[in-house]
Every structure is written in structure tokens, then in C-alpha cells.
């Protein structure tokens, strides 16, 4: 595709008045006309297109360089839109919607035939749906008058964008518009779940934790096998999952900085010693090095770039900072990166998932 197109940028914040209304109207008009528009959500920035317009959806895949068998999440502004997109669903799904919508939860539900482009579902008989809580996202989708298919607004495989400048770095000239609404709040993509035989299965962890799902629905919650493997002490480097992915983020490498990254798990002192030795050897070999750590241990590392995710006691804040840090390594030209693992409880499950994928499942246990 041509990359010389002009990307229209609207800078707005909630409550901007007439200027904001004009920006929303123009961006929504682009979506209705088959254009591609990046916009903020509470998780990360999304790259939107009319979910029923196959040509528009194909422009999203082309702009991102996204594999064709990777399904997209459809965003809605009101639950009244569900009837036209999905077949009847059960009580568990209803409970989750009531508790977490609007918010960072995506439900994989049976798709109504022909309701969205087959490029959105990647040929599956299900569709992934969510209602974002970001006010700009909700206003844009409502004004467009159509469900909006929107993966993260970055080149495929790169760290997801939590700021408008990240979108510009990856996609300027490749998309039609960008609504700059400031920084995303959560900083990690939505939790994706499917419901099978009265149980919730987490396909991708995110801001809504398994514990919160269990409490809301009152049923068993399990992790997909693809999520359990990296948490297993016997797990080592592995390739991508085989077969058609049932949701975004399951099969392909994601979130990766340009430098080679390794995730290191174990007791803090053992992790520090391992990273110190590996980093020193890489520096002697003339490689620019980086360490991704936490405030509690940042002073113990001597790499060219030591970046912290904040306190290990506040993993919500760490999750929010992750993609900024990975892009900062790129800006600094870091070639080798070692990242400390975290406790996979609560939001730590999502953080570990993104770290493992950013490392291409290169995990060392010491």
C-alpha cells in the first residue's frame, strides 16, 4: 500500500467543547467512508475501521502488516448493538457485561453470519467484542454509527501504543486519521475470554484479572494452555502456538522491542547475578545493553540503559509503563535487553504474558 497519504491528526481532550465535537464528527465521517482512524481507549490506542466493510478492514491489516489469520476485536458504544452482531448468549456472558462493560474486557461470542467482515473473524464462527470505557472512544464509535474493528494502532509485532506519538512513530502516512486523546490509562490490552461449558477461559490476560472474573460470574475460571506454559518452571524458549488463533495475541510474537530481549525469573539476587554476568559479556562484545527492572533493584545494575517499571509492589503502575519502556530501549539503540520477571498473581499475569511475548518466549530461570 502507499505510505505517502496524509494522516489527519485531531488533538483533543474530553470536555474540549465545539472543537472536540468537530474532531469527533470528522473522524467518525472518515470511518463511515471506509477510512482508518487511530483513537485512544483506556487500554492502548486502537486502529479503527468499519467492522462490516471488508475493504476498510483490509486497510487495517495492510497498515499494520498484520497476519491475515489474526482476528480483530470489534468495539461497540452501546449494548443495543450486540443483537446485530452476535447470536444469543448465556447468563455468564451477561453477568460479565454488566460488571465490566464499559471496560477492558473482551468477550468471544458466537457471531451472527454476515454481521461483520470475514476478515474481522479470520474465518471463525465467533467474534471478539468489547465496549471501551474511554469517553473519546465511546463518542467516536457512537458518532460513526457502526461497530468498529480496532486492533492496537502499531506495526504488527511492535510494542503497543499507549500515546499518540507511538502511533505516529509506527503508522504516520499509513492511516487516514489519528485522534490524540492523551495517554491510555491501563497501558495493557484488554482481557479476552471465551465461555465454554459453564466455565470462563482466559485467552489473553489483561486489566480484568481471573480473580475478578470469578467473583463477578460465580463460576470456574481457567487459563488457556498457551498462558499456562510460560508460567511452568520447565518451560523454555518456544515457538508460536499452532493453529488458528481464537483471539488476538495468542499466536504471533507481539510487543517486541528491536533489541533481543530475555526474561529472567528466579530469586532476586540470583537474577541480578545472572543479568550482571550476561550484560558484562555483551558490553565487552561491543553491544549496547539494557535492563528492565523495578525501583527496588535498579541501583544494582550497570547496563547502558537501566529502565524501571516502578515499584514491584505496584504492578498496575508497572503494567502501565511497560510499552513506554520498551520503546525507550529502541530510542536509545539498545541491542540486548534483560528483563526481570514478576509475580504472576493479579495484574502480574498480564504483565508476565506481555514480557514473555516481548522476549519471544526466551525465558531463563535461575
PDB file of N, CA, C and O in Angstrom, residues 91-152:
ATOM      1  N   UNK A  91     -26.021 -16.621  30.401  1.00  0.00           N
ATOM      2  CA  UNK A  91     -26.052 -15.799  31.600  1.00  0.00           C
ATOM      3  C   UNK A  91     -24.661 -15.377  32.053  1.00  0.00           C
ATOM      4  O   UNK A  91     -24.484 -14.281  32.576  1.00  0.00           O
ATOM      5  N   UNK A  92     -23.676 -16.244  31.862  1.00  0.00           N
ATOM      6  CA  UNK A  92     -22.322 -15.877  32.278  1.00  0.00           C
ATOM      7  C   UNK A  92     -21.839 -14.647  31.500  1.00  0.00           C
ATOM      8  O   UNK A  92     -21.305 -13.693  32.079  1.00  0.00           O
ATOM      9  N   UNK A  93     -22.036 -14.664  30.186  1.00  0.00           N
ATOM     10  CA  UNK A  93     -21.637 -13.508  29.371  1.00  0.00           C
ATOM     11  C   UNK A  93     -22.387 -12.265  29.818  1.00  0.00           C
ATOM     12  O   UNK A  93     -21.813 -11.161  29.910  1.00  0.00           O
ATOM     13  N   UNK A  94     -23.651 -12.416  30.135  1.00  0.00           N
ATOM     14  CA  UNK A  94     -24.452 -11.278  30.560  1.00  0.00           C
ATOM     15  C   UNK A  94     -23.908 -10.682  31.868  1.00  0.00           C
ATOM     16  O   UNK A  94     -23.809  -9.471  32.024  1.00  0.00           O
ATOM     17  N   UNK A  95     -23.553 -11.555  32.808  1.00  0.00           N
ATOM     18  CA  UNK A  95     -23.001 -11.086  34.074  1.00  0.00           C
ATOM     19  C   UNK A  95     -21.691 -10.325  33.859  1.00  0.00           C
ATOM     20  O   UNK A  95     -21.442  -9.298  34.510  1.00  0.00           O
ATOM     21  N   UNK A  96     -20.857 -10.838  32.964  1.00  0.00           N
ATOM     22  CA  UNK A  96     -19.576 -10.174  32.714  1.00  0.00           C
ATOM     23  C   UNK A  96     -19.776  -8.809  32.070  1.00  0.00           C
ATOM     24  O   UNK A  96     -19.081  -7.839  32.402  1.00  0.00           O
ATOM     25  N   UNK A  97     -20.722  -8.714  31.147  1.00  0.00           N
ATOM     26  CA  UNK A  97     -21.017  -7.412  30.544  1.00  0.00           C
ATOM     27  C   UNK A  97     -21.505  -6.416  31.586  1.00  0.00           C
ATOM     28  O   UNK A  97     -21.080  -5.247  31.606  1.00  0.00           O
ATOM     29  N   UNK A  98     -22.403  -6.876  32.443  1.00  0.00           N
ATOM     30  CA  UNK A  98     -22.968  -5.982  33.460  1.00  0.00           C
ATOM     31  C   UNK A  98     -21.899  -5.483  34.428  1.00  0.00           C
ATOM     32  O   UNK A  98     -21.943  -4.336  34.873  1.00  0.00           O
ATOM     33  N   UNK A  99     -20.922  -6.333  34.709  1.00  0.00           N
ATOM     34  CA  UNK A  99     -19.886  -5.953  35.675  1.00  0.00           C
ATOM     35  C   UNK A  99     -18.747  -5.162  35.036  1.00  0.00           C
ATOM     36  O   UNK A  99     -18.224  -4.214  35.638  1.00  0.00           O
ATOM     37  N   UNK A 100     -18.336  -5.501  33.813  1.00  0.00           N
ATOM     38  CA  UNK A 100     -17.087  -4.967  33.271  1.00  0.00           C
ATOM     39  C   UNK A 100     -17.239  -4.087  32.040  1.00  0.00           C
ATOM     40  O   UNK A 100     -16.243  -3.558  31.551  1.00  0.00           O
ATOM     41  N   UNK A 101     -18.437  -3.925  31.513  1.00  0.00           N
ATOM     42  CA  UNK A 101     -18.634  -3.029  30.367  1.00  0.00           C
ATOM     43  C   UNK A 101     -19.309  -1.745  30.812  1.00  0.00           C
ATOM     44  O   UNK A 101     -20.282  -1.814  31.580  1.00  0.00           O
ATOM     45  N   UNK A 102     -18.854  -0.587  30.381  1.00  0.00           N
ATOM     46  CA  UNK A 102     -17.651  -0.378  29.580  1.00  0.00           C
ATOM     47  C   UNK A 102     -16.384  -0.685  30.393  1.00  0.00           C
ATOM     48  O   UNK A 102     -16.356  -0.434  31.596  1.00  0.00           O
ATOM     49  N   UNK A 103     -15.361  -1.197  29.711  1.00  0.00           N
ATOM     50  CA  UNK A 103     -14.118  -1.509  30.391  1.00  0.00           C
ATOM     51  C   UNK A 103     -13.250  -2.458  29.598  1.00  0.00           C
ATOM     52  O   UNK A 103     -13.599  -2.874  28.491  1.00  0.00           O
ATOM     53  N   UNK A 104     -12.102  -2.850  30.176  1.00  0.00           N
ATOM     54  CA  UNK A 104     -11.075  -3.604  29.442  1.00  0.00           C
ATOM     55  C   UNK A 104     -11.308  -5.110  29.415  1.00  0.00           C
ATOM     56  O   UNK A 104     -10.424  -5.897  29.743  1.00  0.00           O
ATOM     57  N   UNK A 105     -12.522  -5.532  29.024  1.00  0.00           N
ATOM     58  CA  UNK A 105     -12.835  -6.956  28.904  1.00  0.00           C
ATOM     59  C   UNK A 105     -13.417  -7.229  27.529  1.00  0.00           C
ATOM     60  O   UNK A 105     -14.392  -6.582  27.117  1.00  0.00           O
ATOM     61  N   UNK A 106     -12.849  -8.212  26.827  1.00  0.00           N
ATOM     62  CA  UNK A 106     -13.331  -8.644  25.520  1.00  0.00           C
ATOM     63  C   UNK A 106     -13.939 -10.031  25.657  1.00  0.00           C
ATOM     64  O   UNK A 106     -13.315 -10.933  26.236  1.00  0.00           O
ATOM     65  N   UNK A 107     -15.146 -10.206  25.105  1.00  0.00           N
ATOM     66  CA  UNK A 107     -15.843 -11.485  25.124  1.00  0.00           C
ATOM     67  C   UNK A 107     -15.846 -12.081  23.726  1.00  0.00           C
ATOM     68  O   UNK A 107     -16.195 -11.394  22.750  1.00  0.00           O
ATOM     69  N   UNK A 108     -15.471 -13.343  23.611  1.00  0.00           N
ATOM     70  CA  UNK A 108     -15.568 -14.071  22.349  1.00  0.00           C
ATOM     71  C   UNK A 108     -16.916 -14.779  22.332  1.00  0.00           C
ATOM     72  O   UNK A 108     -17.175 -15.669  23.146  1.00  0.00           O
ATOM     73  N   UNK A 109     -17.786 -14.381  21.403  1.00  0.00           N
ATOM     74  CA  UNK A 109     -19.165 -14.849  21.356  1.00  0.00           C
ATOM     75  C   UNK A 109     -19.493 -15.398  19.970  1.00  0.00           C
ATOM     76  O   UNK A 109     -18.807 -15.070  18.987  1.00  0.00           O
ATOM     77  N   UNK A 110     -20.555 -16.213  19.857  1.00  0.00           N
ATOM     78  CA  UNK A 110     -20.941 -16.735  18.538  1.00  0.00           C
ATOM     79  C   UNK A 110     -21.378 -15.602  17.613  1.00  0.00           C
ATOM     80  O   UNK A 110     -22.219 -14.772  17.981  1.00  0.00           O
ATOM     81  N   UNK A 111     -20.809 -15.557  16.429  1.00  0.00           N
ATOM     82  CA  UNK A 111     -21.063 -14.450  15.504  1.00  0.00           C
ATOM     83  C   UNK A 111     -22.329 -14.700  14.693  1.00  0.00           C
ATOM     84  O   UNK A 111     -22.592 -15.828  14.256  1.00  0.00           O
ATOM     85  N   UNK A 112     -23.103 -13.643  14.475  1.00  0.00           N
ATOM     86  CA  UNK A 112     -24.237 -13.720  13.569  1.00  0.00           C
ATOM     87  C   UNK A 112     -23.687 -13.733  12.141  1.00  0.00           C
ATOM     88  O   UNK A 112     -22.923 -12.823  11.770  1.00  0.00           O
ATOM     89  N   UNK A 113     -24.026 -14.727  11.341  1.00  0.00           N
ATOM     90  CA  UNK A 113     -23.455 -14.817   9.986  1.00  0.00           C
ATOM     91  C   UNK A 113     -23.663 -13.537   9.181  1.00  0.00           C
ATOM     92  O   UNK A 113     -24.761 -12.981   9.131  1.00  0.00           O
ATOM     93  N   UNK A 114     -22.575 -13.055   8.598  1.00  0.00           N
ATOM     94  CA  UNK A 114     -22.619 -11.890   7.735  1.00  0.00           C
ATOM     95  C   UNK A 114     -22.666 -10.557   8.445  1.00  0.00           C
ATOM     96  O   UNK A 114     -22.709  -9.504   7.790  1.00  0.00           O
ATOM     97  N   UNK A 115     -22.638 -10.552   9.787  1.00  0.00           N
ATOM     98  CA  UNK A 115     -22.765  -9.294  10.522  1.00  0.00           C
ATOM     99  C   UNK A 115     -21.520  -8.430  10.411  1.00  0.00           C
ATOM    100  O   UNK A 115     -21.610  -7.196  10.412  1.00  0.00           O
ATOM    101  N   UNK A 116     -20.369  -9.057  10.363  1.00  0.00           N
ATOM    102  CA  UNK A 116     -19.109  -8.326  10.214  1.00  0.00           C
ATOM    103  C   UNK A 116     -18.318  -8.964   9.087  1.00  0.00           C
ATOM    104  O   UNK A 116     -18.611 -10.076   8.641  1.00  0.00           O
ATOM    105  N   UNK A 117     -17.315  -8.258   8.627  1.00  0.00           N
ATOM    106  CA  UNK A 117     -16.470  -8.787   7.558  1.00  0.00           C
ATOM    107  C   UNK A 117     -15.802 -10.090   7.994  1.00  0.00           C
ATOM    108  O   UNK A 117     -15.358 -10.214   9.139  1.00  0.00           O
ATOM    109  N   UNK A 118     -15.695 -11.075   7.099  1.00  0.00           N
ATOM    110  CA  UNK A 118     -14.974 -12.303   7.454  1.00  0.00           C
ATOM    111  C   UNK A 118     -13.507 -12.051   7.780  1.00  0.00           C
ATOM    112  O   UNK A 118     -12.867 -12.867   8.435  1.00  0.00           O
ATOM    113  N   UNK A 119     -12.969 -10.915   7.351  1.00  0.00           N
ATOM    114  CA  UNK A 119     -11.587 -10.570   7.706  1.00  0.00           C
ATOM    115  C   UNK A 119     -11.480 -10.257   9.197  1.00  0.00           C
ATOM    116  O   UNK A 119     -10.422 -10.430   9.795  1.00  0.00           O
ATOM    117  N   UNK A 120     -12.567  -9.791   9.802  1.00  0.00           N
ATOM    118  CA  UNK A 120     -12.565  -9.495  11.232  1.00  0.00           C
ATOM    119  C   UNK A 120     -12.478 -10.771  12.054  1.00  0.00           C
ATOM    120  O   UNK A 120     -11.742 -10.852  13.040  1.00  0.00           O
ATOM    121  N   UNK A 121     -13.230 -11.789  11.666  1.00  0.00           N
ATOM    122  CA  UNK A 121     -13.280 -13.040  12.427  1.00  0.00           C
ATOM    123  C   UNK A 121     -12.215 -14.034  12.002  1.00  0.00           C
ATOM    124  O   UNK A 121     -12.076 -15.083  12.635  1.00  0.00           O
ATOM    125  N   UNK A 122     -11.455 -13.733  10.950  1.00  0.00           N
ATOM    126  CA  UNK A 122     -10.434 -14.645  10.421  1.00  0.00           C
ATOM    127  C   UNK A 122     -11.029 -16.017  10.109  1.00  0.00           C
ATOM    128  O   UNK A 122     -10.392 -17.049  10.309  1.00  0.00           O
ATOM    129  N   UNK A 123     -12.280 -16.006   9.630  1.00  0.00           N
ATOM    130  CA  UNK A 123     -12.914 -17.245   9.219  1.00  0.00           C
ATOM    131  C   UNK A 123     -13.525 -18.061  10.342  1.00  0.00           C
ATOM    132  O   UNK A 123     -14.084 -19.131  10.090  1.00  0.00           O
ATOM    133  N   UNK A 124     -13.445 -17.601  11.577  1.00  0.00           N
ATOM    134  CA  UNK A 124     -14.027 -18.321  12.705  1.00  0.00           C
ATOM    135  C   UNK A 124     -15.528 -18.043  12.782  1.00  0.00           C
ATOM    136  O   UNK A 124     -16.030 -17.093  12.189  1.00  0.00           O
ATOM    137  N   UNK A 125     -16.247 -18.876  13.560  1.00  0.00           N
ATOM    138  CA  UNK A 125     -17.682 -18.641  13.738  1.00  0.00           C
ATOM    139  C   UNK A 125     -17.959 -17.830  15.004  1.00  0.00           C
ATOM    140  O   UNK A 125     -19.089 -17.754  15.475  1.00  0.00           O
ATOM    141  N   UNK A 126     -16.925 -17.229  15.552  1.00  0.00           N
ATOM    142  CA  UNK A 126     -17.045 -16.368  16.729  1.00  0.00           C
ATOM    143  C   UNK A 126     -16.508 -14.985  16.411  1.00  0.00           C
ATOM    144  O   UNK A 126     -15.766 -14.789  15.446  1.00  0.00           O
ATOM    145  N   UNK A 127     -16.889 -14.018  17.242  1.00  0.00           N
ATOM    146  CA  UNK A 127     -16.391 -12.664  17.099  1.00  0.00           C
ATOM    147  C   UNK A 127     -16.016 -12.143  18.486  1.00  0.00           C
ATOM    148  O   UNK A 127     -16.704 -12.418  19.473  1.00  0.00           O
ATOM    149  N   UNK A 128     -14.907 -11.417  18.575  1.00  0.00           N
ATOM    150  CA  UNK A 128     -14.440 -10.833  19.833  1.00  0.00           C
ATOM    151  C   UNK A 128     -15.001  -9.418  19.944  1.00  0.00           C
ATOM    152  O   UNK A 128     -14.849  -8.609  19.031  1.00  0.00           O
ATOM    153  N   UNK A 129     -15.657  -9.132  21.083  1.00  0.00           N
ATOM    154  CA  UNK A 129     -16.351  -7.860  21.263  1.00  0.00           C
ATOM    155  C   UNK A 129     -15.989  -7.212  22.589  1.00  0.00           C
ATOM    156  O   UNK A 129     -15.831  -7.901  23.597  1.00  0.00           O
ATOM    157  N   UNK A 130     -15.916  -5.886  22.579  1.00  0.00           N
ATOM    158  CA  UNK A 130     -15.806  -5.165  23.842  1.00  0.00           C
ATOM    159  C   UNK A 130     -16.393  -3.776  23.708  1.00  0.00           C
ATOM    160  O   UNK A 130     -16.559  -3.248  22.592  1.00  0.00           O
ATOM    161  N   UNK A 131     -16.711  -3.181  24.862  1.00  0.00           N
ATOM    162  CA  UNK A 131     -17.176  -1.803  24.927  1.00  0.00           C
ATOM    163  C   UNK A 131     -16.154  -1.018  25.739  1.00  0.00           C
ATOM    164  O   UNK A 131     -16.064  -1.178  26.953  1.00  0.00           O
ATOM    165  N   UNK A 132     -15.341  -0.181  25.087  1.00  0.00           N
ATOM    166  CA  UNK A 132     -14.305   0.547  25.825  1.00  0.00           C
ATOM    167  C   UNK A 132     -14.919   1.568  26.763  1.00  0.00           C
ATOM    168  O   UNK A 132     -16.050   2.034  26.566  1.00  0.00           O
ATOM    169  N   UNK A 133     -14.169   1.951  27.782  1.00  0.00           N
ATOM    170  CA  UNK A 133     -14.665   2.944  28.736  1.00  0.00           C
ATOM    171  C   UNK A 133     -14.123   4.341  28.476  1.00  0.00           C
ATOM    172  O   UNK A 133     -14.578   5.301  29.096  1.00  0.00           O
ATOM    173  N   UNK A 134     -13.156   4.487  27.574  1.00  0.00           N
ATOM    174  CA  UNK A 134     -12.591   5.807  27.297  1.00  0.00           C
ATOM    175  C   UNK A 134     -13.674   6.684  26.658  1.00  0.00           C
ATOM    176  O   UNK A 134     -14.295   6.283  25.661  1.00  0.00           O
ATOM    177  N   UNK A 135     -13.912   7.876  27.194  1.00  0.00           N
ATOM    178  CA  UNK A 135     -15.007   8.717  26.658  1.00  0.00           C
ATOM    179  C   UNK A 135     -14.830   9.087  25.200  1.00  0.00           C
ATOM    180  O   UNK A 135     -15.809   9.176  24.454  1.00  0.00           O
ATOM    181  N   UNK A 136     -13.595   9.302  24.756  1.00  0.00           N
ATOM    182  CA  UNK A 136     -13.380   9.648  23.346  1.00  0.00           C
ATOM    183  C   UNK A 136     -13.713   8.462  22.460  1.00  0.00           C
ATOM    184  O   UNK A 136     -14.362   8.608  21.412  1.00  0.00           O
ATOM    185  N   UNK A 137     -13.299   7.264  22.862  1.00  0.00           N
ATOM    186  CA  UNK A 137     -13.611   6.068  22.079  1.00  0.00           C
ATOM    187  C   UNK A 137     -15.116   5.872  21.967  1.00  0.00           C
ATOM    188  O   UNK A 137     -15.648   5.603  20.879  1.00  0.00           O
ATOM    189  N   UNK A 138     -15.821   6.004  23.078  1.00  0.00           N
ATOM    190  CA  UNK A 138     -17.274   5.808  23.062  1.00  0.00           C
ATOM    191  C   UNK A 138     -17.954   6.842  22.168  1.00  0.00           C
ATOM    192  O   UNK A 138     -18.862   6.509  21.390  1.00  0.00           O
ATOM    193  N   UNK A 139     -17.537   8.080  22.252  1.00  0.00           N
ATOM    194  CA  UNK A 139     -18.147   9.132  21.431  1.00  0.00           C
ATOM    195  C   UNK A 139     -17.862   8.896  19.951  1.00  0.00           C
ATOM    196  O   UNK A 139     -18.744   9.096  19.099  1.00  0.00           O
ATOM    197  N   UNK A 140     -16.650   8.477  19.634  1.00  0.00           N
ATOM    198  CA  UNK A 140     -16.287   8.249  18.236  1.00  0.00           C
ATOM    199  C   UNK A 140     -17.093   7.093  17.641  1.00  0.00           C
ATOM    200  O   UNK A 140     -17.623   7.187  16.530  1.00  0.00           O
ATOM    201  N   UNK A 141     -17.177   5.981  18.365  1.00  0.00           N
ATOM    202  CA  UNK A 141     -17.901   4.815  17.865  1.00  0.00           C
ATOM    203  C   UNK A 141     -19.384   5.141  17.701  1.00  0.00           C
ATOM    204  O   UNK A 141     -20.016   4.783  16.698  1.00  0.00           O
ATOM    205  N   UNK A 142     -19.955   5.844  18.684  1.00  0.00           N
ATOM    206  CA  UNK A 142     -21.362   6.221  18.588  1.00  0.00           C
ATOM    207  C   UNK A 142     -21.607   7.140  17.392  1.00  0.00           C
ATOM    208  O   UNK A 142     -22.586   6.983  16.655  1.00  0.00           O
ATOM    209  N   UNK A 143     -20.708   8.103  17.180  1.00  0.00           N
ATOM    210  CA  UNK A 143     -20.872   9.034  16.072  1.00  0.00           C
ATOM    211  C   UNK A 143     -20.704   8.348  14.724  1.00  0.00           C
ATOM    212  O   UNK A 143     -21.353   8.723  13.738  1.00  0.00           O
ATOM    213  N   UNK A 144     -19.832   7.340  14.653  1.00  0.00           N
ATOM    214  CA  UNK A 144     -19.630   6.609  13.404  1.00  0.00           C
ATOM    215  C   UNK A 144     -20.873   5.817  13.024  1.00  0.00           C
ATOM    216  O   UNK A 144     -21.133   5.573  11.841  1.00  0.00           O
ATOM    217  N   UNK A 145     -21.645   5.378  14.028  1.00  0.00           N
ATOM    218  CA  UNK A 145     -22.870   4.650  13.761  1.00  0.00           C
ATOM    219  C   UNK A 145     -22.655   3.236  13.285  1.00  0.00           C
ATOM    220  O   UNK A 145     -23.561   2.641  12.686  1.00  0.00           O
ATOM    221  N   UNK A 146     -21.482   2.675  13.558  1.00  0.00           N
ATOM    222  CA  UNK A 146     -21.197   1.298  13.144  1.00  0.00           C
ATOM    223  C   UNK A 146     -20.246   0.666  14.150  1.00  0.00           C
ATOM    224  O   UNK A 146     -19.464   1.360  14.798  1.00  0.00           O
ATOM    225  N   UNK A 147     -20.297  -0.651  14.313  1.00  0.00           N
ATOM    226  CA  UNK A 147     -19.270  -1.320  15.122  1.00  0.00           C
ATOM    227  C   UNK A 147     -17.901  -1.090  14.484  1.00  0.00           C
ATOM    228  O   UNK A 147     -17.775  -1.099  13.254  1.00  0.00           O
ATOM    229  N   UNK A 148     -16.896  -0.906  15.308  1.00  0.00           N
ATOM    230  CA  UNK A 148     -15.564  -0.552  14.823  1.00  0.00           C
ATOM    231  C   UNK A 148     -14.566  -1.655  15.175  1.00  0.00           C
ATOM    232  O   UNK A 148     -14.351  -1.960  16.346  1.00  0.00           O
ATOM    233  N   UNK A 149     -13.998  -2.274  14.152  1.00  0.00           N
ATOM    234  CA  UNK A 149     -12.924  -3.251  14.360  1.00  0.00           C
ATOM    235  C   UNK A 149     -11.641  -2.489  14.620  1.00  0.00           C
ATOM    236  O   UNK A 149     -11.274  -1.594  13.850  1.00  0.00           O
ATOM    237  N   UNK A 150     -10.954  -2.815  15.726  1.00  0.00           N
ATOM    238  CA  UNK A 150      -9.805  -1.996  16.104  1.00  0.00           C
ATOM    239  C   UNK A 150      -8.757  -2.807  16.858  1.00  0.00           C
ATOM    240  O   UNK A 150      -8.864  -2.968  18.077  1.00  0.00           O
ATOM    241  N   UNK A 151      -7.727  -3.296  16.170  1.00  0.00           N
ATOM    242  CA  UNK A 151      -6.553  -3.821  16.873  1.00  0.00           C
ATOM    243  C   UNK A 151      -5.712  -2.665  17.373  1.00  0.00           C
ATOM    244  O   UNK A 151      -6.046  -1.490  17.138  1.00  0.00           O
ATOM    245  N   UNK A 152      -4.626  -2.950  18.061  1.00  0.00           N
ATOM    246  CA  UNK A 152      -3.748  -1.881  18.542  1.00  0.00           C
ATOM    247  C   UNK A 152      -3.145  -1.133  17.355  1.00  0.00           C
ATOM    248  O   UNK A 152      -2.869  -1.709  16.295  1.00  0.00           O
TER     249      UNK A 152
END
